[in-house]
Coordinates of C-alpha atoms and ligand atoms in Angstrom, one line a residue:
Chain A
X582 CA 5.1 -51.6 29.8
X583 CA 3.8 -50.5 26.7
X584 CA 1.2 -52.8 24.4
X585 CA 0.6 -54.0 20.8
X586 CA -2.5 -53.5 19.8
X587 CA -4.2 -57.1 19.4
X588 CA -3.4 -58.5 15.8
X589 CA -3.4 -61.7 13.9
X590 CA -0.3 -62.0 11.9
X591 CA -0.9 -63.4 8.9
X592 CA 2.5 -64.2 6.2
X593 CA 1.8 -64.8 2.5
X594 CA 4.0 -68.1 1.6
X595 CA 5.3 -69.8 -2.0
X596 CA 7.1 -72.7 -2.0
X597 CA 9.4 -71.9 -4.8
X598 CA 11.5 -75.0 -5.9
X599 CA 13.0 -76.0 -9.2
X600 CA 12.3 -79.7 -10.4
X601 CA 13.4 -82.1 -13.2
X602 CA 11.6 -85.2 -13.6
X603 CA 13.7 -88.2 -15.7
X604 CA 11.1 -89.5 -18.3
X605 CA 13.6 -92.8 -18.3
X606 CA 14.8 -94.9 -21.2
X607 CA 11.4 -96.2 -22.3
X608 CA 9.2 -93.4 -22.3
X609 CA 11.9 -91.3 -23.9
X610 CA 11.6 -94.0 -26.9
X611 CA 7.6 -93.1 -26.6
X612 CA 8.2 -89.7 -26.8
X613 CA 11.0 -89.1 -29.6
X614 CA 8.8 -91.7 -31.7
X615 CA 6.1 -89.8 -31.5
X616 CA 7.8 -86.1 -31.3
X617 CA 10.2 -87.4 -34.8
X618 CA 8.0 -89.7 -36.7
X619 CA 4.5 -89.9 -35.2
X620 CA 4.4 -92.8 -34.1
X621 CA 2.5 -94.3 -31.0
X622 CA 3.9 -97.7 -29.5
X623 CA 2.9 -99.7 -26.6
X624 CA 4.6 -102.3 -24.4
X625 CA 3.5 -105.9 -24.1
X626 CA 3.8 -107.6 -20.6
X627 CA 5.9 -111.4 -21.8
X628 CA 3.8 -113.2 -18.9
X629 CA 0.6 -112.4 -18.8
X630 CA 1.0 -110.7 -22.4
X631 CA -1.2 -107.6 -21.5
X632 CA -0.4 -104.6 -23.8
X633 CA 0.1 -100.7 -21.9
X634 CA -0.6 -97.3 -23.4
X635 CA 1.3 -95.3 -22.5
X636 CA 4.3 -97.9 -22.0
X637 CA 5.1 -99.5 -19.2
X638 CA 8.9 -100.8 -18.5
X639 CA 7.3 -103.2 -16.5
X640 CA 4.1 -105.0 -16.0
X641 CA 2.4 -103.3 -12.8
X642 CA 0.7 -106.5 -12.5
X643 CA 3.5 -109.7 -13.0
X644 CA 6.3 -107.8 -11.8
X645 CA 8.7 -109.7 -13.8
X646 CA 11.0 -108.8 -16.7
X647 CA 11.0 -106.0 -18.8
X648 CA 8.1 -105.5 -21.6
X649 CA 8.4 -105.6 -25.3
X650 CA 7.8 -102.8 -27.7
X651 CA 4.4 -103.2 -29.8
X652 CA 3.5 -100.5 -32.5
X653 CA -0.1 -99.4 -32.5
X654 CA -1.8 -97.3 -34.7
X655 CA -3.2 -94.4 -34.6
X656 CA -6.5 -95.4 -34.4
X657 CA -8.9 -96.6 -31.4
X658 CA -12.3 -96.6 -29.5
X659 CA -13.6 -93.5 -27.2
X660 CA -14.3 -95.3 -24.0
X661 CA -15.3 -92.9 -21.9
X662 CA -15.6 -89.0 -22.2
X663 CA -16.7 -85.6 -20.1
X664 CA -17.1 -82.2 -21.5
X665 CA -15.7 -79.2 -19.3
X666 CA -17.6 -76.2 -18.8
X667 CA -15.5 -74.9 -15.8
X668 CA -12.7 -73.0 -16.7
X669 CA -9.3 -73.0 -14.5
X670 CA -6.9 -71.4 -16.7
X671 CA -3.6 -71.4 -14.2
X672 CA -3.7 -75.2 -15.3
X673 CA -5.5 -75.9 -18.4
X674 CA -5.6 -73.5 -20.9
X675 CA -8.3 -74.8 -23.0
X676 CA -11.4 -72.5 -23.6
X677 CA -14.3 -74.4 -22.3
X678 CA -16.3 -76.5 -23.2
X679 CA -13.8 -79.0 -24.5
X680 CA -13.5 -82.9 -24.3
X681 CA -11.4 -85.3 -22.6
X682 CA -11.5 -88.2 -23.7
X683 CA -9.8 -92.6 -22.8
X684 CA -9.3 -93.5 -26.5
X685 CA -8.1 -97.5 -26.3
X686 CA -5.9 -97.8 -29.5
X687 CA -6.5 -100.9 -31.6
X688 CA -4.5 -103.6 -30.2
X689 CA -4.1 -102.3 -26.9
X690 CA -5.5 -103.4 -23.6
X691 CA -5.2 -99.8 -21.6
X692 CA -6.8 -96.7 -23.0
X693 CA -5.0 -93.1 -23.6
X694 CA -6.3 -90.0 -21.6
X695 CA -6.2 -87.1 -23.9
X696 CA -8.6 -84.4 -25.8
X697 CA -11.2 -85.1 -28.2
X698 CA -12.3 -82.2 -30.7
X699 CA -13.3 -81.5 -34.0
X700 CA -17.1 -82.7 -32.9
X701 CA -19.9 -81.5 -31.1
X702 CA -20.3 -82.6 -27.9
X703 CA -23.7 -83.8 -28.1
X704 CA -22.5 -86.0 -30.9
X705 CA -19.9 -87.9 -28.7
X706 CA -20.7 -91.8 -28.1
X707 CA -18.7 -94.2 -26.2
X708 CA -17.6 -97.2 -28.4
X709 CA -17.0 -94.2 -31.4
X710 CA -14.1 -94.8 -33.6
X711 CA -11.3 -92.2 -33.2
X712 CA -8.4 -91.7 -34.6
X713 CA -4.8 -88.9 -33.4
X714 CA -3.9 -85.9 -34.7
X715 CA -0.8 -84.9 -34.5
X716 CA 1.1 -81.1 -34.1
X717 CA 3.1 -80.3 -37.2
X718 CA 6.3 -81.8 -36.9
X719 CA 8.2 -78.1 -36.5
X720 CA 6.3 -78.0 -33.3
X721 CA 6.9 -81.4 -31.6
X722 CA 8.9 -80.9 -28.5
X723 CA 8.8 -84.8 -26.9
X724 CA 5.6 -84.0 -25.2
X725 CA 2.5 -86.4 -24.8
X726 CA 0.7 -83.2 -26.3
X727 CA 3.0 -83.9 -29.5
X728 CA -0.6 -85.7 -30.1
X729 CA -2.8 -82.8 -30.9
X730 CA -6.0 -84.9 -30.0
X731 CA -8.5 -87.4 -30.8
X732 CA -11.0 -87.1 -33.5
X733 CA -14.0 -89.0 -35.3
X734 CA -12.4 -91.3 -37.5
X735 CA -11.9 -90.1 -41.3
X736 CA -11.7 -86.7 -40.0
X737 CA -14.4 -84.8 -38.2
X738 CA -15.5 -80.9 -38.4
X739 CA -12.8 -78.3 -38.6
Chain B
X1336 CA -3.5 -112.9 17.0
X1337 CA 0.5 -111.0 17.2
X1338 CA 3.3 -113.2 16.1
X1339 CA 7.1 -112.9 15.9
X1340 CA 8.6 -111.8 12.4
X1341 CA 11.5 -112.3 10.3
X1342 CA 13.4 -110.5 7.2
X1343 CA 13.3 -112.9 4.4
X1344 CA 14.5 -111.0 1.4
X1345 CA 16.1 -107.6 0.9
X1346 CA 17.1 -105.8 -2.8
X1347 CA 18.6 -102.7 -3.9
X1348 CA 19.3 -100.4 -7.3
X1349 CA 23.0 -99.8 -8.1
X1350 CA 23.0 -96.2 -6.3
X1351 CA 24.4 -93.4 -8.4
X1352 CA 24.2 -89.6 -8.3
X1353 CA 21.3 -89.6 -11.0
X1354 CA 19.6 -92.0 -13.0
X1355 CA 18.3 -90.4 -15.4
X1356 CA 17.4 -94.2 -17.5
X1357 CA 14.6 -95.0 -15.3
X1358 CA 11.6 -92.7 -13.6
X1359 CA 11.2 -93.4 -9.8
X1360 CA 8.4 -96.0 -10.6
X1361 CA 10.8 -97.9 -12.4
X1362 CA 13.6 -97.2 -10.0
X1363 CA 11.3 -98.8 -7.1
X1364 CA 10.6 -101.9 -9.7
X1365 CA 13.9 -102.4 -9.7
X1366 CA 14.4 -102.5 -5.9
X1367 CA 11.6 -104.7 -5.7
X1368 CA 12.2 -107.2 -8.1
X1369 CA 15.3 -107.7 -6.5
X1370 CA 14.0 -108.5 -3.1
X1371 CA 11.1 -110.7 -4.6
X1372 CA 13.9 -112.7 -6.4
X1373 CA 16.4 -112.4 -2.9
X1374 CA 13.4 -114.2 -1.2
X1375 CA 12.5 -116.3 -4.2
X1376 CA 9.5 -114.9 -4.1
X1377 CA 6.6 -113.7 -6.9
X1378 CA 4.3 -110.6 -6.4
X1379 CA 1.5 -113.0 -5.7
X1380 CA 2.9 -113.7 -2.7
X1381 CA 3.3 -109.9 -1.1
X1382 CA -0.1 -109.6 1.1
X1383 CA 0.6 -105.6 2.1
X1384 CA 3.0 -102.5 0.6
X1385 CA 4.4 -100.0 2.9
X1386 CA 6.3 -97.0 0.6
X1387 CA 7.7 -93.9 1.5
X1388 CA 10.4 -90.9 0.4
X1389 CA 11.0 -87.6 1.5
X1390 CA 8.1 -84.7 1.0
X1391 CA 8.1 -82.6 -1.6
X1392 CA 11.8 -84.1 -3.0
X1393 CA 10.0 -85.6 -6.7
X1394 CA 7.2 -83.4 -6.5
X1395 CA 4.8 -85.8 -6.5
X1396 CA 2.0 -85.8 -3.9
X1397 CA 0.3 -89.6 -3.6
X1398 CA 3.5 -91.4 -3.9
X1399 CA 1.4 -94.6 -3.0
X1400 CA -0.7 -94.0 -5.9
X1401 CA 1.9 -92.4 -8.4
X1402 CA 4.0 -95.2 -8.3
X1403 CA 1.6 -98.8 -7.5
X1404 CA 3.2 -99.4 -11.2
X1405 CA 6.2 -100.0 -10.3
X1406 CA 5.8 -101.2 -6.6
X1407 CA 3.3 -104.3 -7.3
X1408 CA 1.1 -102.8 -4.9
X1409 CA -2.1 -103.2 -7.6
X1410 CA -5.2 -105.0 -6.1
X1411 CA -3.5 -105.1 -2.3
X1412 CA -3.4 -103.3 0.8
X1413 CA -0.9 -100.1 0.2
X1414 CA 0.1 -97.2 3.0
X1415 CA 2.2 -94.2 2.2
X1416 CA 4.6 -92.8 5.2
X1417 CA 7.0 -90.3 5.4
X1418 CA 8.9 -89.1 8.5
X1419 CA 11.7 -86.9 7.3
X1420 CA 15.4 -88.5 7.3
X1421 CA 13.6 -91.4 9.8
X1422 CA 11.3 -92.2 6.3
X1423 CA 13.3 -95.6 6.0
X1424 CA 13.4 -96.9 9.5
X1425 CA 9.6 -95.9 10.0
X1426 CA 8.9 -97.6 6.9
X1427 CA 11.0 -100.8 8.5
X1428 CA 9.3 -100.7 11.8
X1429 CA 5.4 -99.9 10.3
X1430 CA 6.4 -103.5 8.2
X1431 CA 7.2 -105.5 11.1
X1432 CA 4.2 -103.9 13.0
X1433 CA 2.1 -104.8 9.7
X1434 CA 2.9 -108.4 9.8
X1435 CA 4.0 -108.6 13.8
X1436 CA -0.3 -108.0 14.1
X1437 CA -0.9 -111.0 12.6
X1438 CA -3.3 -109.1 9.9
X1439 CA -1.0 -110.1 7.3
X1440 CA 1.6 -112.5 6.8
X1441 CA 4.2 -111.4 3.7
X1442 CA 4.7 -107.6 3.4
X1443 CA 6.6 -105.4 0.8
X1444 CA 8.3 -102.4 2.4
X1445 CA 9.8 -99.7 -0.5
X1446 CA 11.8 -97.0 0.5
X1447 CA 13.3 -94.9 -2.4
X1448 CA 14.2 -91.5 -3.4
X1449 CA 15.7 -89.4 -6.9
X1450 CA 17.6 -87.0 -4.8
X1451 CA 18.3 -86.0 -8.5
X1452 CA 15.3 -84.0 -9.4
X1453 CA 15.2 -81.1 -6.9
X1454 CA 16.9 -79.1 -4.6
X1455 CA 17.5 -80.9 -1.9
X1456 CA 18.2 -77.9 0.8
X1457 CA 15.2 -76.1 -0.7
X1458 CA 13.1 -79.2 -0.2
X1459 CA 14.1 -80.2 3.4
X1460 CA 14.0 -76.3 4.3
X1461 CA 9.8 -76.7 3.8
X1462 CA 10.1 -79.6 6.7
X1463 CA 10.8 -76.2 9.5
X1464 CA 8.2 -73.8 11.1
X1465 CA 7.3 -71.4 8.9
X1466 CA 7.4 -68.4 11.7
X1467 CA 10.2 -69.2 13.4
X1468 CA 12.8 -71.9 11.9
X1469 CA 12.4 -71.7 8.4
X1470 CA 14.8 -68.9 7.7
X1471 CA 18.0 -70.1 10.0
X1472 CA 18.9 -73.4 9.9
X1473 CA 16.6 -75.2 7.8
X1474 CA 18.6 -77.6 5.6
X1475 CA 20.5 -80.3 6.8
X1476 CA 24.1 -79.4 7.0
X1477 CA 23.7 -76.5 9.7
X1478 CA 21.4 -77.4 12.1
X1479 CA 24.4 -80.8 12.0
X1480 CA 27.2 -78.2 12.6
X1481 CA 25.8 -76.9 15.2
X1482 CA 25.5 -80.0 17.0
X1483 CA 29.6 -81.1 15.8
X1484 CA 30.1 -77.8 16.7
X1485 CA 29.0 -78.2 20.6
X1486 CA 30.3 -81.7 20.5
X1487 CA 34.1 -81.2 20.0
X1488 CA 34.1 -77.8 22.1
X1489 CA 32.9 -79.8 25.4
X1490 CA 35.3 -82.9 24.7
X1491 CA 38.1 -81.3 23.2
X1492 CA 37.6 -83.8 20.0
X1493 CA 39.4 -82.3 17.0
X1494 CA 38.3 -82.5 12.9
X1495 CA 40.9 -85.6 11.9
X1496 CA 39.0 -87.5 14.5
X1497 CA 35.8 -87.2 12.9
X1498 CA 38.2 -86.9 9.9
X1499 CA 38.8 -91.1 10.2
X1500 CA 35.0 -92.0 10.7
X1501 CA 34.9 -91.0 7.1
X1502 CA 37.4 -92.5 6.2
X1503 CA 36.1 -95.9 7.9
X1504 CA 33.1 -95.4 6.1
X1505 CA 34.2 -94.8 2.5
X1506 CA 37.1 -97.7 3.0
X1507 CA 34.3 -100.0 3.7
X1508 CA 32.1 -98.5 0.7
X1509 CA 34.8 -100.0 -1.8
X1510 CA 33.2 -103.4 -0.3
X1511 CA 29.4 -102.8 -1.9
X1512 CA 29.2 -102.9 -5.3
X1513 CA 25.6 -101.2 -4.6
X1514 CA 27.3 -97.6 -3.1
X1515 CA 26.9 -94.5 -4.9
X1516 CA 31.0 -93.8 -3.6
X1517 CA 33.2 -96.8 -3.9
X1518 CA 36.8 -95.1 -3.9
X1519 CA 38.5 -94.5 -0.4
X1520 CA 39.4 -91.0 0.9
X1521 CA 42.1 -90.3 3.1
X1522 CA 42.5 -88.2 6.5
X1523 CA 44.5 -85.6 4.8
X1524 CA 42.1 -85.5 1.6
X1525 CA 39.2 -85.2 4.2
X1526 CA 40.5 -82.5 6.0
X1527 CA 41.4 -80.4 2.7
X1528 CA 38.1 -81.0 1.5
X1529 CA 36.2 -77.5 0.7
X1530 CA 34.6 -76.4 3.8
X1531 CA 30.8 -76.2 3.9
X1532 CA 29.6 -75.3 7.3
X1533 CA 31.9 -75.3 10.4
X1534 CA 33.4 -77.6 10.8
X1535 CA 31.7 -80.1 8.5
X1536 CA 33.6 -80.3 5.0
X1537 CA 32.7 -81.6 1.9
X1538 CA 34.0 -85.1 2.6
X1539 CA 32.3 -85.3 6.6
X1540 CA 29.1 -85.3 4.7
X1541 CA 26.6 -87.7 2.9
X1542 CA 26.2 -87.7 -0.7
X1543 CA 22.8 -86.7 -2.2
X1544 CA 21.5 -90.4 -4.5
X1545 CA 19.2 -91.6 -6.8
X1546 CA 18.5 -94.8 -5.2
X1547 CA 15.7 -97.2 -3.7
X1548 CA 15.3 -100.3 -1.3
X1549 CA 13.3 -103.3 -0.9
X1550 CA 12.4 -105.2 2.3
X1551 CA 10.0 -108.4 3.2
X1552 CA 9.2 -108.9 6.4
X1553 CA 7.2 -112.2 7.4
X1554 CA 5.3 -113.5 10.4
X1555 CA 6.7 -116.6 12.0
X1556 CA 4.8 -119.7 10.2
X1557 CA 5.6 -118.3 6.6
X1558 CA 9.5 -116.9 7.4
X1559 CA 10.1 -120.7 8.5
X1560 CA 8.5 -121.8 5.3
X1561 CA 10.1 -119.5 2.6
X1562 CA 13.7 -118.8 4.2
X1563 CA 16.4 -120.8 5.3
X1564 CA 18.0 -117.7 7.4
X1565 CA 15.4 -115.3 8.2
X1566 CA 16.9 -112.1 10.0
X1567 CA 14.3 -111.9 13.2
X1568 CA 13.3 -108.8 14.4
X1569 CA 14.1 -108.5 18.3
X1570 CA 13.1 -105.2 19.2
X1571 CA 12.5 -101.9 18.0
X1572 CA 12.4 -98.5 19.3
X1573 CA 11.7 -95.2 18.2
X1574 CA 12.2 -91.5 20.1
X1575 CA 11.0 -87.8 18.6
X1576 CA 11.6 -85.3 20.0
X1577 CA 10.9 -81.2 19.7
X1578 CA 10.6 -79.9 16.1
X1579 CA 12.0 -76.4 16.8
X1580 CA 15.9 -77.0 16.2
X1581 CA 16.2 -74.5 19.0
X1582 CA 15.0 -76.2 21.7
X1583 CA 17.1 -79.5 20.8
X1584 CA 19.8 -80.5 23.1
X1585 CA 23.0 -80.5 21.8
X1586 CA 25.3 -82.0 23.9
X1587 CA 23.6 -85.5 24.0
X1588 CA 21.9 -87.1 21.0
X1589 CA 19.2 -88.0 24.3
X1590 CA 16.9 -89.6 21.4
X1591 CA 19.1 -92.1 20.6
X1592 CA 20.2 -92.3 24.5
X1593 CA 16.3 -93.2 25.0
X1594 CA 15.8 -95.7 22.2
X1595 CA 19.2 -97.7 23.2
X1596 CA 18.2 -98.0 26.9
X1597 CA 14.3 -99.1 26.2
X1598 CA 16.2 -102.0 23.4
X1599 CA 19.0 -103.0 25.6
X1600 CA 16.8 -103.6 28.7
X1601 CA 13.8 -104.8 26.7
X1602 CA 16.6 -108.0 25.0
X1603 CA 18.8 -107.3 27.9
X1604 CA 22.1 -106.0 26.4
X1605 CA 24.3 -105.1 29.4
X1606 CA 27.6 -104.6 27.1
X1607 CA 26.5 -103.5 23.8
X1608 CA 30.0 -103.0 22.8
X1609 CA 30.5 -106.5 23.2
X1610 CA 27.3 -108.3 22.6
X1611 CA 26.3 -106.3 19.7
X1612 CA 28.2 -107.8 16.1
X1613 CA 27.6 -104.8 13.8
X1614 CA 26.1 -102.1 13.7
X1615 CA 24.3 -100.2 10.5
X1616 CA 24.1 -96.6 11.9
X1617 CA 22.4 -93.9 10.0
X1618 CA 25.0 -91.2 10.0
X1619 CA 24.7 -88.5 7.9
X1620 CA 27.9 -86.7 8.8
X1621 CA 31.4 -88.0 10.2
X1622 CA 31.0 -86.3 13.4
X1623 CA 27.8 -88.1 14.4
X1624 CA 29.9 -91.3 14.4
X1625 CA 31.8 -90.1 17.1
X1626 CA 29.1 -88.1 19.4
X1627 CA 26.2 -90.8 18.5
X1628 CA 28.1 -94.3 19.6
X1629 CA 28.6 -92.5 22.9
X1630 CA 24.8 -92.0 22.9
X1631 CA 24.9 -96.0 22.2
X1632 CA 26.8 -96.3 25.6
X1633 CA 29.8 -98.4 23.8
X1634 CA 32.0 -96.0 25.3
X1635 CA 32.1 -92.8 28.2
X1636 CA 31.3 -89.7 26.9
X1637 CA 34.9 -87.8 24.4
X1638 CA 35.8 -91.1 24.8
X1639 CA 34.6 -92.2 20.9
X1640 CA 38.5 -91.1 19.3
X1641 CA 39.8 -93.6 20.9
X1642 CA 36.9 -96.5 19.8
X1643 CA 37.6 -94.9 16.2
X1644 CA 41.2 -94.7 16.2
X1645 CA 42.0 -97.8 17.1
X1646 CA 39.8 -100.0 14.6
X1647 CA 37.6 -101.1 17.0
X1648 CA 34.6 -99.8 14.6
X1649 CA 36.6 -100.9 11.2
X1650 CA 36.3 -104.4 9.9
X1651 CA 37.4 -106.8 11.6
X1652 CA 37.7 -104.4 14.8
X1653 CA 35.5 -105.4 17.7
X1654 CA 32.1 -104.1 16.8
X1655 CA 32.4 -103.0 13.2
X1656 CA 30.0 -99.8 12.1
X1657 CA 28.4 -99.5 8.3
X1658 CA 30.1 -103.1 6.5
X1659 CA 28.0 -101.2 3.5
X1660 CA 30.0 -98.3 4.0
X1661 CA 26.7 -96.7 5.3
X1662 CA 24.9 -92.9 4.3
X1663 CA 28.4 -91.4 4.0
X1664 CA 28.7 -93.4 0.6
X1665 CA 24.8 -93.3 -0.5
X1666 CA 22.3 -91.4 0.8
X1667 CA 18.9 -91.8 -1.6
X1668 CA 17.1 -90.3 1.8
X1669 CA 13.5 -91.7 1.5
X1670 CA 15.7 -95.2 1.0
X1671 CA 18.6 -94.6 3.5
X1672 CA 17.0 -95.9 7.0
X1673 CA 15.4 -99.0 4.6
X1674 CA 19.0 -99.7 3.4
X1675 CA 20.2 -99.7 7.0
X1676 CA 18.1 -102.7 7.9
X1677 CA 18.2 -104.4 4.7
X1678 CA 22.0 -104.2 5.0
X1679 CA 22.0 -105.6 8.6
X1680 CA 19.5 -108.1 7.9
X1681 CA 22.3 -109.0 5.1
X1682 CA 24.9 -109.4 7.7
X1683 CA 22.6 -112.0 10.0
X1684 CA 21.5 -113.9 6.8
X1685 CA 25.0 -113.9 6.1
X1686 CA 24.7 -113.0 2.6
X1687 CA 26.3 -109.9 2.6
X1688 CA 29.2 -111.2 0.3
X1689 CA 32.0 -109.0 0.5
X1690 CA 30.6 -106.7 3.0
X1691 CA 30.1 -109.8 5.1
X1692 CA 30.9 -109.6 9.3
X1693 CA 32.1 -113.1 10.0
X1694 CA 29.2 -114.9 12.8
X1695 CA 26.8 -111.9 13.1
X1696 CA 24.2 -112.9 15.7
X1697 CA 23.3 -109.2 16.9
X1698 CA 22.7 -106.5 14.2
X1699 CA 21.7 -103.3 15.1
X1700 CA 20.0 -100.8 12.2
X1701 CA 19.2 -96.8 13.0
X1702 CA 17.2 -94.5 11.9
X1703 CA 17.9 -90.6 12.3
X1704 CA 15.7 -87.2 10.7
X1705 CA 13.6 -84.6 11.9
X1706 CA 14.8 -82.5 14.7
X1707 CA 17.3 -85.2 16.0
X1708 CA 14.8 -88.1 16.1
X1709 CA 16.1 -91.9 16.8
X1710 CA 15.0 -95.0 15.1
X1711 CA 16.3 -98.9 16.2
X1712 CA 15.7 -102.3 14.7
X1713 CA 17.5 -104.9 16.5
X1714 CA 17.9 -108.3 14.2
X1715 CA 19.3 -111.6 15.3
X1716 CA 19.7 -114.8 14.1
X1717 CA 17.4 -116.6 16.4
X1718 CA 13.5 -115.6 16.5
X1719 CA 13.3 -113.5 20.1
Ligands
ZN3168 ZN1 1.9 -108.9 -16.9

């Protein structure tokens, strides 16, 4: 008999696997609003008359018929914010620090996760006034990013 | 504290190849606004979700989470399971076990999958060992044709007999406005269907779906209260087995064999061939309808042709198999097992419309996944 020397195999895995995900009917309206015109619309709930961001086909809450469309503009309240000093650039490619941001648009009920910039960090106050920028319009693609980010209202440092 | 439990409401999406109009949260609204307004129901009234789909098939991890948008589970009591091909049937039994325990009364149980946005081989291959299984059969369709394969060898059974299940199945699918497949196939068109993995061709096998399914279970005092017809759960039973597909036995489907003996004896079914009024069986593939009702003991071992042949499955025939036209016609996986007890909680409501088995009293829902696992929900009309 001859013998192996003693060994732990180890084998290097990837699961490899191609996805699509549907956005649907509604948030494909979201998105081509905002990728074509700009434009940021909610949904309003006909029962208990709550209004999502981003829009919801249906009220999580009633589970009954199908919302209504509500514009809102581009405008809101910073609710809550961090600043991120880690960097993990396989999944956000940011340069910390930089700001995320819930910005609750004026007339809606649910606030919007995205980035806040254009101000210093130790200027940032929940309840602040904010207001989107967008990407030019040559380099919308139908993405929730199509929103550049949040910044002080009237404009903030560049 | 236990008490007995009925199926009071049941809804489904239209099931199509893709639906690319709605994202899976709003695919399971769909199914679940359905069963809330089968059961004449509102949200308020759902005291526990149970929702499930198939691993790594959406790419989305917390399901549970992900998707309490669309499955009204906000503010309550919510449980993620997933069991492979069995998903839908676990998801069944963990509902009746959620309001058989008396801890709640009225529960929501989702099953629902977008077969549409992944690979569906690539997905199921990450289910197999990694060392040993995952570069052979992983994948449905051959580990199946291996078992077909053994199957008509032993018994002599030949392709156009497995060749009619199919078309059984699909006939019946032109019956359910809710299948994915609604147009009969032939034997001939079956057998001249491409081949895909010996001896399973393109039409022996289950469609992949963009589909999902609702069901509410409720404990005896409130299934009285809120439905005229509940469909009571008699028994259940449920067999795994090994996970290598190696060391699965071939010749018998023994965890179906299992499951059927510990139900029969446990409601005492001496003739199920007779004493059963339909049957929802999860099969996947044609040849499973002939090996598998064997395993069921309606007939002696090679001895299923004849069952088949004859009509005694079809409807109208003495037992009839899959009034919905079954997984052969729609096969949304995370959903499929769900559907098969929705559909035969249908048939003892008797509001299965078209689909309908005249005087069910007995219906019989599997489950089937994994390395040849077996799933069983026995429903009657009567509370057991
Ligand atoms: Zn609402």
């Amino acid at each position: 008999m001859t013998t192996s020397p003693e060994e732990h195999i180890i084998y290097d895995g990837r699961i490899k696997m191609p996805y699509t995900w549907a956005a649907g009917k509604t948030s494909s309206y979201f998105l081509t609003q905002l990728r074509d015109y700009g434009r940021l619309w909610g949904t309003r709930c006909p029962d208990c008359a709550m209004v999502y961001m981003p829009p919801r086909k249906n009220c999580p809450r009633c589970v009954v018929t199908d919302t209504t469309w509500v514009e809102l503009p581009p405008r809101g309240v910073l609710e809550t914010f961090t600043v991120v000093h880690f960097s993990e650039p396989s999944l956000q490619p940011m340069e910390p620090p930089y700001i995320y941001g819930i910005v609750r648009l004026d007339g809606a009920d649910t606030g919007l996760t995205h980035l806040v910039s254009e101000i210093e960090p130790n200027r940032l106050r929940s309840g602040m006034r904010m207001e989107a920028a967008f990407k030019k319009l040559e380099q919308r693609r139908g993405e929730i990013t199509d929103l550049l980010y949040f910044r002080p209202e009237g404009g903030g440092r560049q | 504290m236990s008490q007995r439990v009925g199926i009071i409401g049941f809804g489904q999406t239209y099931h199509r190849s893709r639906r690319d109009d709605v994202t899976g949260i709003e695919l399971i609204n769909e199914a679940v606004r359905s069963a809330l307004e089968d059961a004449e129901l509102t949200i308020k009234d759902i005291d526990a979700v149970v929702i499930g789909n198939m691993d790594h098939f959406e790419a989305v991890n917390y399901v549970d989470t992900w998707s309490v948008d669309g499955s009204g589970a906000w503010m309550k009591p919510l449980i993620k399971l997933t069991t492979g091909g069995t998903t839908g049937s676990t998801l069944g039994i963990a509902g009746y076990h959620h309001a058989a325990s008396g801890l709640f009364d009225v529960v929501l149980v989702i099953g629902w999958e977008k077969n549409s946005e992944s690979d569906t081989t690539g997905a199921i291959i990450t289910c197999s060992d990694p060392i040993f299984d995952r570069f052979s059969f992983s994948g449905a369709l051959p580990g199946l044709a291996v078992e077909a394969s053994a199957y008509i060898k032993r018994y002599g059974i030949t392709e156009e007999d497995a060749a009619r299940v199919a078309v059984r199945d699909r006939t019946h699918g032109a019956n359910n406005p809710y299948a994915q497949l609604q147009t009969p196939v032939t034997v001939e068109e079956v057998m001249k269907s491409p081949m895909l993995s010996w001896p399973i061709k393109l039409l022996d096998i289950c469609p992949r779906s963009d589909g999902a399914a609702a069901v509410i279970f409720a404990g005896e005092r409130k299934a009285r209260q809120m439905c005229p017809q509940p469909a009571w759960v008699h028994s259940t039973a449920v067999r795994h087995s090994h996970a290598y597909f190696c060391d699965v036995n071939y010749e018998e489907l023994h965890t179906l064999e299992g499951a059927v003996r510990e139900l029969y004896d446990h409601v005492g079914i001496k003739e199920p061939l007779k004493e059963l009024d339909v049957v929802e069986l999860y099969q996947p593939y044609s040849f499973a309808g002939l090996k598998w009702i064997e395993a069921m003991g309606l007939c002696k071992p090679g001895e299923s042709p004849r069952l088949i042949w004859d009509g005694a499955t079809d409807m109208g025939g003495e037992l009839p198999f899959n009034p919905s036209g079954g997984v052969i016609c729609t096969n949304c996986i995370g959903a499929t097992g769900l559907l098969r007890i929705g559909e035969a909680a249908l048939q003892v409501m008797g509001r299965a419309a078209g689909r309908q088995v005249p005087d069910v009293n007995l219906a019989l829902a599997t489950g089937f996944g994994g390395a040849y696992w077996s799933d069983l929900m026995l429903l009657g009309r009567r509370p057991w």
